[in-house]
Tab-separated table of N, CA and C in Angstrom:
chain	number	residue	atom	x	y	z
A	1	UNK	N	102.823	110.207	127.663
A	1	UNK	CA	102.676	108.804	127.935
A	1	UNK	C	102.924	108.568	129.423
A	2	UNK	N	101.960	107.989	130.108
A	2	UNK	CA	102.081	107.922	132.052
A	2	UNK	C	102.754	106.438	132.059
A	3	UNK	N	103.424	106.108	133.140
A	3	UNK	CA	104.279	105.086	133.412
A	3	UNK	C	103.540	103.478	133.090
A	4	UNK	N	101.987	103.677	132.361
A	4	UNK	CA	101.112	102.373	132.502
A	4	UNK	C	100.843	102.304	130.975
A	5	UNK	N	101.556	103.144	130.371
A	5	UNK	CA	101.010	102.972	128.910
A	5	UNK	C	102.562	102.141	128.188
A	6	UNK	N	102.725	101.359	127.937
A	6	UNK	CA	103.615	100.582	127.339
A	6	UNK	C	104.240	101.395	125.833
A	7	UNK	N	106.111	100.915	125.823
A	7	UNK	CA	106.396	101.753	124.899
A	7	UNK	C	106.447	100.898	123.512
A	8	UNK	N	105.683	101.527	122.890
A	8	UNK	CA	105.439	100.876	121.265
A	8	UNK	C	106.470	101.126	120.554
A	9	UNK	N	107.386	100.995	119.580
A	9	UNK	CA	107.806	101.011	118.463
A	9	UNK	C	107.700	101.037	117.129
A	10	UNK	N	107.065	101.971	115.994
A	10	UNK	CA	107.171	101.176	115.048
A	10	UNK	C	108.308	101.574	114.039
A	11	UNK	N	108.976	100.518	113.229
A	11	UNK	CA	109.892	100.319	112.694
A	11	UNK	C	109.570	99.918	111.561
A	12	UNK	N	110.865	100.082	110.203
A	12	UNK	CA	110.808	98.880	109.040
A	12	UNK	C	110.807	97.472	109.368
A	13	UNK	N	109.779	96.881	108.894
A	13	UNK	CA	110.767	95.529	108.892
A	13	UNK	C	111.607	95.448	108.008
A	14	UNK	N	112.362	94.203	108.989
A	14	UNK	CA	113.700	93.730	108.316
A	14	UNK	C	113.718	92.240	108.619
A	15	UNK	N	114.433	91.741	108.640
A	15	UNK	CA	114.913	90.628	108.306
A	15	UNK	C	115.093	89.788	109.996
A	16	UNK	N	115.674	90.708	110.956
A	16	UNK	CA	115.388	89.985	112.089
A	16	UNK	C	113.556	90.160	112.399
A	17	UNK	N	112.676	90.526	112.246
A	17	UNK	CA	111.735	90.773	112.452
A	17	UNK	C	111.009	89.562	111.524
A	18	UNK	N	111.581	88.665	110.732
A	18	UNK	CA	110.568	87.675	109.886
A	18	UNK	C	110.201	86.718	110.715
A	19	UNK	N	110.874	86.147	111.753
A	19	UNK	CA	110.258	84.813	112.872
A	19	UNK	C	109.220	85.539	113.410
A	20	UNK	N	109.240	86.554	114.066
A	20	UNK	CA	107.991	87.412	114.756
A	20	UNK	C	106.650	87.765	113.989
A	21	UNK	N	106.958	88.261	112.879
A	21	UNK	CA	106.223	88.353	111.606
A	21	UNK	C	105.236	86.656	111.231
A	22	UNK	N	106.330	85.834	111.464
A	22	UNK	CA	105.409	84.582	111.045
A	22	UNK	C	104.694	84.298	112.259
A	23	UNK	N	105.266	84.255	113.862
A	23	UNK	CA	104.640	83.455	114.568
A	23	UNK	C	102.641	84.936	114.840
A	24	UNK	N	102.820	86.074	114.849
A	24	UNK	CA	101.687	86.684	114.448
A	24	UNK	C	100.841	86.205	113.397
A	25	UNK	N	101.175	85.790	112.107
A	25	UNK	CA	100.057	85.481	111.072
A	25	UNK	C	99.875	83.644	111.132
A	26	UNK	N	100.659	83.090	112.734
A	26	UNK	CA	100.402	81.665	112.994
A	26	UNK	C	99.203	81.820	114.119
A	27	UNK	N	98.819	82.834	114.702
A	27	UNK	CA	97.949	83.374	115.631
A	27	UNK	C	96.399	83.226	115.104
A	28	UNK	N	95.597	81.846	115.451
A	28	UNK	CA	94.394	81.753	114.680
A	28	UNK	C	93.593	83.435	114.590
A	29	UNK	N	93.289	83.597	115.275
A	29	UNK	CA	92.287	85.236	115.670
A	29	UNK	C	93.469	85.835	114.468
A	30	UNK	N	94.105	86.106	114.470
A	30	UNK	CA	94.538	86.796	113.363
A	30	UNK	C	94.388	86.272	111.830
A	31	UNK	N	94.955	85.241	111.703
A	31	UNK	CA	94.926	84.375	110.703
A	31	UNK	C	93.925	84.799	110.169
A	32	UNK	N	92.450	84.623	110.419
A	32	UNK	CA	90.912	84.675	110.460
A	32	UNK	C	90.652	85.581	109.591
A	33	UNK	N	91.621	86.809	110.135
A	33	UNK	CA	91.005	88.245	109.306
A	33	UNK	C	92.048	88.787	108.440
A	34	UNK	N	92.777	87.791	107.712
A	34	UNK	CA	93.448	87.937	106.720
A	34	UNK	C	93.024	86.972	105.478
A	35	UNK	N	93.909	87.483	104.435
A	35	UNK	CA	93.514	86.649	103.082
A	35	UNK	C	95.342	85.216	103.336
A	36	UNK	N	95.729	85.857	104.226
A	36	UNK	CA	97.108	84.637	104.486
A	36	UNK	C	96.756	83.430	104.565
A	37	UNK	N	97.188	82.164	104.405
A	37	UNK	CA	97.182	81.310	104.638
A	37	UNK	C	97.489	80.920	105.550
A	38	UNK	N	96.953	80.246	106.810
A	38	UNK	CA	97.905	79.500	107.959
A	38	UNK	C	98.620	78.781	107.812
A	39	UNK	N	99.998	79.061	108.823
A	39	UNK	CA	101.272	78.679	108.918
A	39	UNK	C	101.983	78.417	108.002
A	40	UNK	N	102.406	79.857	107.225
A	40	UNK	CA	103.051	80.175	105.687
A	40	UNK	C	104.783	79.841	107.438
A	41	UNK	N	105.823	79.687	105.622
A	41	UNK	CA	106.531	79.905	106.484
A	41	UNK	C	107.561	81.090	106.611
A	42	UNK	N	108.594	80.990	108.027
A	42	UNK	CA	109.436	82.210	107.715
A	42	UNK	C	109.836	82.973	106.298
A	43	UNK	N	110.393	81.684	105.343
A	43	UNK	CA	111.009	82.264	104.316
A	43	UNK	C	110.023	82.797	103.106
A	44	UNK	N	108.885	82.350	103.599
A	44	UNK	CA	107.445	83.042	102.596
A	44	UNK	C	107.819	84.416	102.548
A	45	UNK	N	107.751	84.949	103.765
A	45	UNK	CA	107.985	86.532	104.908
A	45	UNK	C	109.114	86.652	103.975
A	46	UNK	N	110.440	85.664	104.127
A	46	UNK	CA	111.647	86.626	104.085
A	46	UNK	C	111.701	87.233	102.018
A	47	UNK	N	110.883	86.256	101.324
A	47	UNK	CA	110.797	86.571	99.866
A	47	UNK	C	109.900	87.829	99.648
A	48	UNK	N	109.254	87.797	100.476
A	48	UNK	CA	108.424	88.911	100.666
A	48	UNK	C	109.027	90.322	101.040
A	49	UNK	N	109.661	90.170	101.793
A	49	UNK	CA	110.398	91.490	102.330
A	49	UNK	C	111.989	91.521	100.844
A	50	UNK	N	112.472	90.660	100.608
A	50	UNK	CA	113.311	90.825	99.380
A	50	UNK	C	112.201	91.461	98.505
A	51	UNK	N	111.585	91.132	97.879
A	51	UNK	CA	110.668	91.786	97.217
A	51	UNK	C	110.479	93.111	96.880
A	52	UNK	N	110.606	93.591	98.021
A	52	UNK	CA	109.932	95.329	98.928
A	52	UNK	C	110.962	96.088	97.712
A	53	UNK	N	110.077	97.180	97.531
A	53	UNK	CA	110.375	98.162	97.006
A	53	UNK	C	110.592	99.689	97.387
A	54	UNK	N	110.816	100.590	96.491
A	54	UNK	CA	110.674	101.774	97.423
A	54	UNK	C	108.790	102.496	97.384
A	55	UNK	N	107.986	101.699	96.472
A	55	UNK	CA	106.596	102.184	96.105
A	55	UNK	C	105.897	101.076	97.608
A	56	UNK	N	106.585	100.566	98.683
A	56	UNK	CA	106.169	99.499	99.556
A	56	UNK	C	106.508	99.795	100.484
A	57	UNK	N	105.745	100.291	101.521
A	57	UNK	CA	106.465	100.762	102.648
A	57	UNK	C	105.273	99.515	103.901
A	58	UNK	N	106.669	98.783	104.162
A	58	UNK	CA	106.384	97.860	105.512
A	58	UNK	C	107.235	98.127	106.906
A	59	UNK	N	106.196	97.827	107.589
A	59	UNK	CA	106.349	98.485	109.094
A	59	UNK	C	105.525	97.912	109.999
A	60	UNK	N	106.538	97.325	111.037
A	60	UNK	CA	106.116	96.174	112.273
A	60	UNK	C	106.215	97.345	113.554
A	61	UNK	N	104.932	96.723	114.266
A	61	UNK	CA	105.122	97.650	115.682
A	61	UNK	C	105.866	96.339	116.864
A	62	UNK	N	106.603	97.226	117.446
A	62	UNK	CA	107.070	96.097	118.840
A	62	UNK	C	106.906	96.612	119.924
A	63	UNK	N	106.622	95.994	121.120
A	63	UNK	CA	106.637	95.897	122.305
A	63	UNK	C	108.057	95.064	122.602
A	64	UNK	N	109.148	95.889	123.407
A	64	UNK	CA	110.065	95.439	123.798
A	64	UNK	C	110.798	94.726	122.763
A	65	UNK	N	110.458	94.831	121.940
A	65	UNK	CA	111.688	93.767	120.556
A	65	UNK	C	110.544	92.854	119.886
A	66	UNK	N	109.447	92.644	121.011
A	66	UNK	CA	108.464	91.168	119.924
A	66	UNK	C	107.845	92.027	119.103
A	67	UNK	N	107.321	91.533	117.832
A	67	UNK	CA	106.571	91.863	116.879
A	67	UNK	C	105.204	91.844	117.391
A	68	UNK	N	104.235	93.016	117.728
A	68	UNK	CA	102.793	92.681	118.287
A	68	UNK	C	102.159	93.262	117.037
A	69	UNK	N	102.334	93.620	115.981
A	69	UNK	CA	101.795	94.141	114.729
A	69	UNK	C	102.379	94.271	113.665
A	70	UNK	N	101.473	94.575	112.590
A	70	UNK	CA	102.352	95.221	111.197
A	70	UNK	C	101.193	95.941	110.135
A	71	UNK	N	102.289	96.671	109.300
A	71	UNK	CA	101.011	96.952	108.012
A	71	UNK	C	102.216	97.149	106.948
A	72	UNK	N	101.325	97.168	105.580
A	72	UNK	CA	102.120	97.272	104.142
A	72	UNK	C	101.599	98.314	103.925
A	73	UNK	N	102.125	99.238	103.073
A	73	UNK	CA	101.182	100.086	102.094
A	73	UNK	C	101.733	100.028	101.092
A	74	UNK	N	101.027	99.877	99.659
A	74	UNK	CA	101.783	99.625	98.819
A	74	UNK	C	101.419	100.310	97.279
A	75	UNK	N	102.025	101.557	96.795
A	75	UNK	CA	101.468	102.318	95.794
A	75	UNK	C	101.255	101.669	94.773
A	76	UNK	N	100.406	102.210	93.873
A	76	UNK	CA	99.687	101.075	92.872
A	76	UNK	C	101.299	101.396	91.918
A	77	UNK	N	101.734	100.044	91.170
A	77	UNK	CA	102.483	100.140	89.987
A	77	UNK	C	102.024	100.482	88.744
A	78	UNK	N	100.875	100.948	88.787
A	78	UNK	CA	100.046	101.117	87.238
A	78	UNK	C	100.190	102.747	87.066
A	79	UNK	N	100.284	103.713	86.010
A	79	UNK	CA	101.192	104.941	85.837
A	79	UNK	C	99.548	105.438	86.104
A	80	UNK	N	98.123	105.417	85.599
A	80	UNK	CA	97.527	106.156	86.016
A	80	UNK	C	97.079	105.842	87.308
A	81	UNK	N	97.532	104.935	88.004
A	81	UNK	CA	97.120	104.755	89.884
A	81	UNK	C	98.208	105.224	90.219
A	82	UNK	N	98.971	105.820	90.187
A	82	UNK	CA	100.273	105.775	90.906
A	82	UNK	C	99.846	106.883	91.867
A	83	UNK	N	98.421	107.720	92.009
A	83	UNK	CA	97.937	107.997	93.142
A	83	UNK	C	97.295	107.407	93.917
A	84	UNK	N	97.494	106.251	94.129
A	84	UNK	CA	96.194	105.162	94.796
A	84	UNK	C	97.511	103.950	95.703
A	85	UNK	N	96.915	103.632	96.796
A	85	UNK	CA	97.803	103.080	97.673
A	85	UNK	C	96.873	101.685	98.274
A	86	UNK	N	97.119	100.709	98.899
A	86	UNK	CA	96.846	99.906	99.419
A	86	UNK	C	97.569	99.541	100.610
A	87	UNK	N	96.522	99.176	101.489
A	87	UNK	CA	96.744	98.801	103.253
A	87	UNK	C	96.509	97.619	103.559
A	88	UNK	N	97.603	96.886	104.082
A	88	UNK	CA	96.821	95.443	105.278
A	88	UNK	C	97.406	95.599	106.305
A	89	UNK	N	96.681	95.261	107.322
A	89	UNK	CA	98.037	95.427	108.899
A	89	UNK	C	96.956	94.000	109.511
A	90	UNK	N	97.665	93.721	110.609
A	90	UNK	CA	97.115	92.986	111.588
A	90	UNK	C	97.961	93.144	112.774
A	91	UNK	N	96.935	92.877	113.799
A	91	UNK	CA	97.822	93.024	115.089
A	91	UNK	C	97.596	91.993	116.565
A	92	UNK	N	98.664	91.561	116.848
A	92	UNK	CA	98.575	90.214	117.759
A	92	UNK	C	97.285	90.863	118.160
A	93	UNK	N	96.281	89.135	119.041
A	93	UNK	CA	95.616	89.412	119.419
A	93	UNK	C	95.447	89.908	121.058
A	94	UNK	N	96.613	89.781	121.703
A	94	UNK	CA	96.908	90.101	122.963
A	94	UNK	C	96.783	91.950	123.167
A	95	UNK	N	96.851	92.379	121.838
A	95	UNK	CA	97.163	93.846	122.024
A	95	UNK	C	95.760	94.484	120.754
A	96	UNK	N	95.082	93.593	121.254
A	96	UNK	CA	93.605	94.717	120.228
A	96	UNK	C	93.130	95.542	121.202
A	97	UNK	N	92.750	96.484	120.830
A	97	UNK	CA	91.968	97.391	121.988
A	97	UNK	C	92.925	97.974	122.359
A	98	UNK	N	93.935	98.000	122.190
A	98	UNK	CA	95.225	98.960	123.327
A	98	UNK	C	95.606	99.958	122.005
A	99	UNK	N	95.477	100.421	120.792
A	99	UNK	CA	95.960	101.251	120.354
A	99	UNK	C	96.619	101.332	119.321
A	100	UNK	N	97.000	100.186	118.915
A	100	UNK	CA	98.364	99.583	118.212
A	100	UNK	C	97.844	99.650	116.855
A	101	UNK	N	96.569	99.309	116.228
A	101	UNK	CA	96.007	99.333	114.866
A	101	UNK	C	95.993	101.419	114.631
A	102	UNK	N	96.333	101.956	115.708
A	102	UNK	CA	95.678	103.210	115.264
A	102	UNK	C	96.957	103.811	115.468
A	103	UNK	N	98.203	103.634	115.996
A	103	UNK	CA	99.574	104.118	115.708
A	103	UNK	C	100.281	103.580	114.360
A	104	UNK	N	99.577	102.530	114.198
A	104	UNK	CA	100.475	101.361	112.814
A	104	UNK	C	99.771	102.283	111.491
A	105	UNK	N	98.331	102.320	111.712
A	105	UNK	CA	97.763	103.439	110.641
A	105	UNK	C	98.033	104.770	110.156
A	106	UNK	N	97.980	105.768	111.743
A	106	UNK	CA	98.438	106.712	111.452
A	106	UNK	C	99.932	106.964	110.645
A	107	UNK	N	101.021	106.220	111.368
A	107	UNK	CA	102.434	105.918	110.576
A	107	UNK	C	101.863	105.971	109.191
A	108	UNK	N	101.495	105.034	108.455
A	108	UNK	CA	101.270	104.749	107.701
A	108	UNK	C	100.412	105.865	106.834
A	109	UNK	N	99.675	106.681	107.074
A	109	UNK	CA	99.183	107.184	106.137
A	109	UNK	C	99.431	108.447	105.912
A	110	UNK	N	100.261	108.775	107.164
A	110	UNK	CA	101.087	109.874	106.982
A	110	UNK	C	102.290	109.991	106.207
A	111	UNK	N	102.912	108.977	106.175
A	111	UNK	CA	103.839	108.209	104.421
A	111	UNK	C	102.879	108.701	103.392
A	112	UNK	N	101.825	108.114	103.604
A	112	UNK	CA	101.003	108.046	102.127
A	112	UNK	C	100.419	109.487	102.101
A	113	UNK	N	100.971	110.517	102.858
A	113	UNK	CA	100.281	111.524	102.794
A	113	UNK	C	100.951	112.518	102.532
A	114	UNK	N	102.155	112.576	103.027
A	114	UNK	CA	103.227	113.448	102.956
A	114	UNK	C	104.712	113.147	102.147
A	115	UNK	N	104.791	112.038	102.086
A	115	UNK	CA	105.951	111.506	101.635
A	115	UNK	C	105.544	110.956	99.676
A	116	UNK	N	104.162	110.256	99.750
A	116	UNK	CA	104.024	109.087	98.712
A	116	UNK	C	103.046	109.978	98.016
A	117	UNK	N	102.612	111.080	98.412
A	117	UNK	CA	101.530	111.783	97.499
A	117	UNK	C	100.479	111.020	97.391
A	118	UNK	N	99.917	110.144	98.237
A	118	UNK	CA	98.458	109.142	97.846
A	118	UNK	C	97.558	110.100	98.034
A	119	UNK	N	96.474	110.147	96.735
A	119	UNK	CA	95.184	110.495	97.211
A	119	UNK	C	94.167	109.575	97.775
A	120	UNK	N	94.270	108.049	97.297
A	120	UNK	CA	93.575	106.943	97.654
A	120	UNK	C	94.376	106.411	98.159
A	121	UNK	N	93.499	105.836	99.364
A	121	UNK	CA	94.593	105.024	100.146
A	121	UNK	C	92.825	104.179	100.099
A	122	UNK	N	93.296	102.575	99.924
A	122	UNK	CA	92.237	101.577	99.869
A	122	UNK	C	92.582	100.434	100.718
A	123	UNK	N	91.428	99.602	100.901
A	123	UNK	CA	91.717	98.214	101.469
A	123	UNK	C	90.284	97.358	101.372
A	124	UNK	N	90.641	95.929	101.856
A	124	UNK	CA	89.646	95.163	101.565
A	124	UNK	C	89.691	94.581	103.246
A	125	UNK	N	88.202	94.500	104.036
A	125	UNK	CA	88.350	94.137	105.180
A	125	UNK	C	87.277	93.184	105.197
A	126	UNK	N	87.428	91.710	106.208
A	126	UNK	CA	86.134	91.231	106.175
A	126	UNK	C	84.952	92.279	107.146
A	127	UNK	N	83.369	91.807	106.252
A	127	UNK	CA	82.588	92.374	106.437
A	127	UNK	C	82.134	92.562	108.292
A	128	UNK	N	81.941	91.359	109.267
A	128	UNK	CA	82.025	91.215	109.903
A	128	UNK	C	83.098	91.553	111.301
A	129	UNK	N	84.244	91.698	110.604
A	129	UNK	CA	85.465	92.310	111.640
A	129	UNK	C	84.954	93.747	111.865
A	130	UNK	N	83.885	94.185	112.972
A	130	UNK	CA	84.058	95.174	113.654
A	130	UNK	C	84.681	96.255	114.316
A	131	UNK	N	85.361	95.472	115.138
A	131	UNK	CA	86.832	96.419	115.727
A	131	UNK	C	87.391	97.215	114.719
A	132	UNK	N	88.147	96.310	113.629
A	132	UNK	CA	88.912	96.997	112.205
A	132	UNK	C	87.898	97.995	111.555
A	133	UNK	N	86.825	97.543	111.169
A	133	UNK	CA	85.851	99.042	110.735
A	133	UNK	C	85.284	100.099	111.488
A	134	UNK	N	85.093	99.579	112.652
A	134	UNK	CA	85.369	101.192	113.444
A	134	UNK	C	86.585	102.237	113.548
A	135	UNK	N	87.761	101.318	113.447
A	135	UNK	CA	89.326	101.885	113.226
A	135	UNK	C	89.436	102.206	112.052
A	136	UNK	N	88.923	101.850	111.041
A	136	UNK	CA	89.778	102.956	109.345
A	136	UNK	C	88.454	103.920	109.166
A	137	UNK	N	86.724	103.327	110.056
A	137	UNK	CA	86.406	104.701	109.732
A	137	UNK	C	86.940	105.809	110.485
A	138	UNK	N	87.301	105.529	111.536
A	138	UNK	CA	88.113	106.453	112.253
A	138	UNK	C	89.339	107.304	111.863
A	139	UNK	N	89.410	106.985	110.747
A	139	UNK	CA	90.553	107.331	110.171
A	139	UNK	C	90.419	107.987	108.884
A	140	UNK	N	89.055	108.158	108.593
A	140	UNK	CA	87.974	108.077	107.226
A	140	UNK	C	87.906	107.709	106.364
A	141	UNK	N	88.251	106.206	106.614
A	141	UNK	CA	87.676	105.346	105.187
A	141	UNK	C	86.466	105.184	105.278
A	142	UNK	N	85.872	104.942	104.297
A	142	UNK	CA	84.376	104.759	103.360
A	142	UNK	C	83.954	103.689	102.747
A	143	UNK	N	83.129	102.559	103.342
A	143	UNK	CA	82.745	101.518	102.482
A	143	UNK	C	82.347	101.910	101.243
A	144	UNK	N	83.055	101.436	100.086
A	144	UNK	CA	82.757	101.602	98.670
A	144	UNK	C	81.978	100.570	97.994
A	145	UNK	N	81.795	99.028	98.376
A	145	UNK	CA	81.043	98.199	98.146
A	145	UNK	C	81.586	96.791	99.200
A	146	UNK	N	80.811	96.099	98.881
A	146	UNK	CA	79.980	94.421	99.515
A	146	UNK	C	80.882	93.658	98.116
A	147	UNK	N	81.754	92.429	98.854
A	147	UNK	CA	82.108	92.039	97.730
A	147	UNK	C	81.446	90.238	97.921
A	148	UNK	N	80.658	89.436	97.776
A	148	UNK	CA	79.868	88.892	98.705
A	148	UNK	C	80.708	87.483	98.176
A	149	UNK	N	80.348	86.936	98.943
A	149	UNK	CA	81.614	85.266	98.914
A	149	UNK	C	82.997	85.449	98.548
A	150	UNK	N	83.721	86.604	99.364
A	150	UNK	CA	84.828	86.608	98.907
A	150	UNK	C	85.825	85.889	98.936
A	151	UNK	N	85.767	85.364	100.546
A	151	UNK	CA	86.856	84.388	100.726
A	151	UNK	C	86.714	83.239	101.388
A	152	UNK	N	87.306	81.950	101.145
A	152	UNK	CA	86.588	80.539	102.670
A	152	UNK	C	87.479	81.459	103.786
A	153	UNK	N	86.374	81.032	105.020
A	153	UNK	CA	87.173	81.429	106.280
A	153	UNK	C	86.065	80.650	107.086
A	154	UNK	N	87.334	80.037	108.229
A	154	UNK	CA	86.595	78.689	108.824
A	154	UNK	C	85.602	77.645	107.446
A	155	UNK	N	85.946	77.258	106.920
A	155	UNK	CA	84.888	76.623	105.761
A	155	UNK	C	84.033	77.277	105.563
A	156	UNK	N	84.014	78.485	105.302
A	156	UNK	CA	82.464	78.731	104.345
A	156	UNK	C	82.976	79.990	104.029
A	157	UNK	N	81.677	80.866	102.887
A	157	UNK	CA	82.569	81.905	101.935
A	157	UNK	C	82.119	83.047	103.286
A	158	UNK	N	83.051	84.366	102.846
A	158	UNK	CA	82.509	85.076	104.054
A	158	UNK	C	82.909	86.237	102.959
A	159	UNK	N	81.711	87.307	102.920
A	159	UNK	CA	81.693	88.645	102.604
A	159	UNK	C	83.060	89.490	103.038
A	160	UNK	N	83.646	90.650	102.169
A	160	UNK	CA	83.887	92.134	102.253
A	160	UNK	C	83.672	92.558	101.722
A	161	UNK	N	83.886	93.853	102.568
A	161	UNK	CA	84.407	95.430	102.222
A	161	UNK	C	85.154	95.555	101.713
A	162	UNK	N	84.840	96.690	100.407
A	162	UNK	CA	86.135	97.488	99.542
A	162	UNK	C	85.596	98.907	100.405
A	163	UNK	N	86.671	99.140	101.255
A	163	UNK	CA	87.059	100.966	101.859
A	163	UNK	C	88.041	101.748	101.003
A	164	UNK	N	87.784	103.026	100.900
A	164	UNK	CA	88.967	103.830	101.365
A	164	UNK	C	88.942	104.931	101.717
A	165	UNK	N	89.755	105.808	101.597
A	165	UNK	CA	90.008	106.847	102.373
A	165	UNK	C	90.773	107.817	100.598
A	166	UNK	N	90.107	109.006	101.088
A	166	UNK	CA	90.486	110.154	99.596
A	166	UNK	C	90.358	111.262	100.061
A	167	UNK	N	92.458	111.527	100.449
A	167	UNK	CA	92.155	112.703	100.902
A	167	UNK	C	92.380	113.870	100.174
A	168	UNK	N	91.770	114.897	100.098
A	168	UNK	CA	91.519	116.370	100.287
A	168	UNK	C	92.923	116.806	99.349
A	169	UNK	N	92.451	117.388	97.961
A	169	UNK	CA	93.833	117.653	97.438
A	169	UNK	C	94.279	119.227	98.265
């Protein structure tokens, strides 16, 4: 790392990390490319993280202490998925393009790879978010289907992707 590349962090979240956590998914450009609702509040986050299990592994990236990202992965609770995993991350929009979706991933699926035994690791992305589908194919996920009017965004329905990624027993 040369003196111009900024030092990332990623960590569990916890509990000081839920104000940071909210003011990111209050970030319209982010908001956008989630299924979240705008301006949930802190304690949405903090029921959420009570919640967490050990089949749930959440993890915020920081720059200097602020929250500039996050992702869940979360093993299926059903006894014949309990090889199958699920992903969401998002990452401020100040820091797309710098790296941060592809350190928050890798973390992440290296849990699900070494630690969680996932053979499927899945997710649902809108169709249109570019950036994000060049990044999990990069990572080798696989559009599996078009799920078409999936969700309102800005008022009107907007298509996804069901991806994933199946790795190599």
């Amino acid at each position: 790392m040369n003196s111009d590349t900024p030092r990332i962090d990623i960590v569990p979240l916890s509990e000081t990390h839920l104000p940071g956590v909210t003011a990111l998914y209050h970030e319209p450009a982010v908001c956008r490319q989630v299924l979240q609702m705008p301006y949930q509040s802190t304690e949405l986050w903090r029921q959420r993280l009570a919640a967490s299990s050990e089949r749930r592994l959440q993890l915020v990236a920081l720059h200097q202490g602020e929250v500039i990202g996050n992702i869940s992965l979360e093993q299926s609770p059903r006894i014949r998925q309990s090889h199958v995993g699920s992903l969401g991350m998002s990452v401020a929009a100040a820091w797309h393009g710098r790296g941060i979706g592809s350190l928050l991933l890798q973390t992440a699926l290296s849990v699900a790879d070494d630690w969680m035994n996932l053979r499927r690791v899945e997710l649902t992305v809108f169709a249109d978010n570019e950036p994000a589908l060049a990044l999990y194919r990069k990572f080798g996920f696989e559009v599996e289907g078009r799920l078409r009017d999936y969700a309102v965004r800005d008022g009107v329905y907007a298509d996804a992707l069901n991806m994933a990624r199946l790795r190599a027993r």
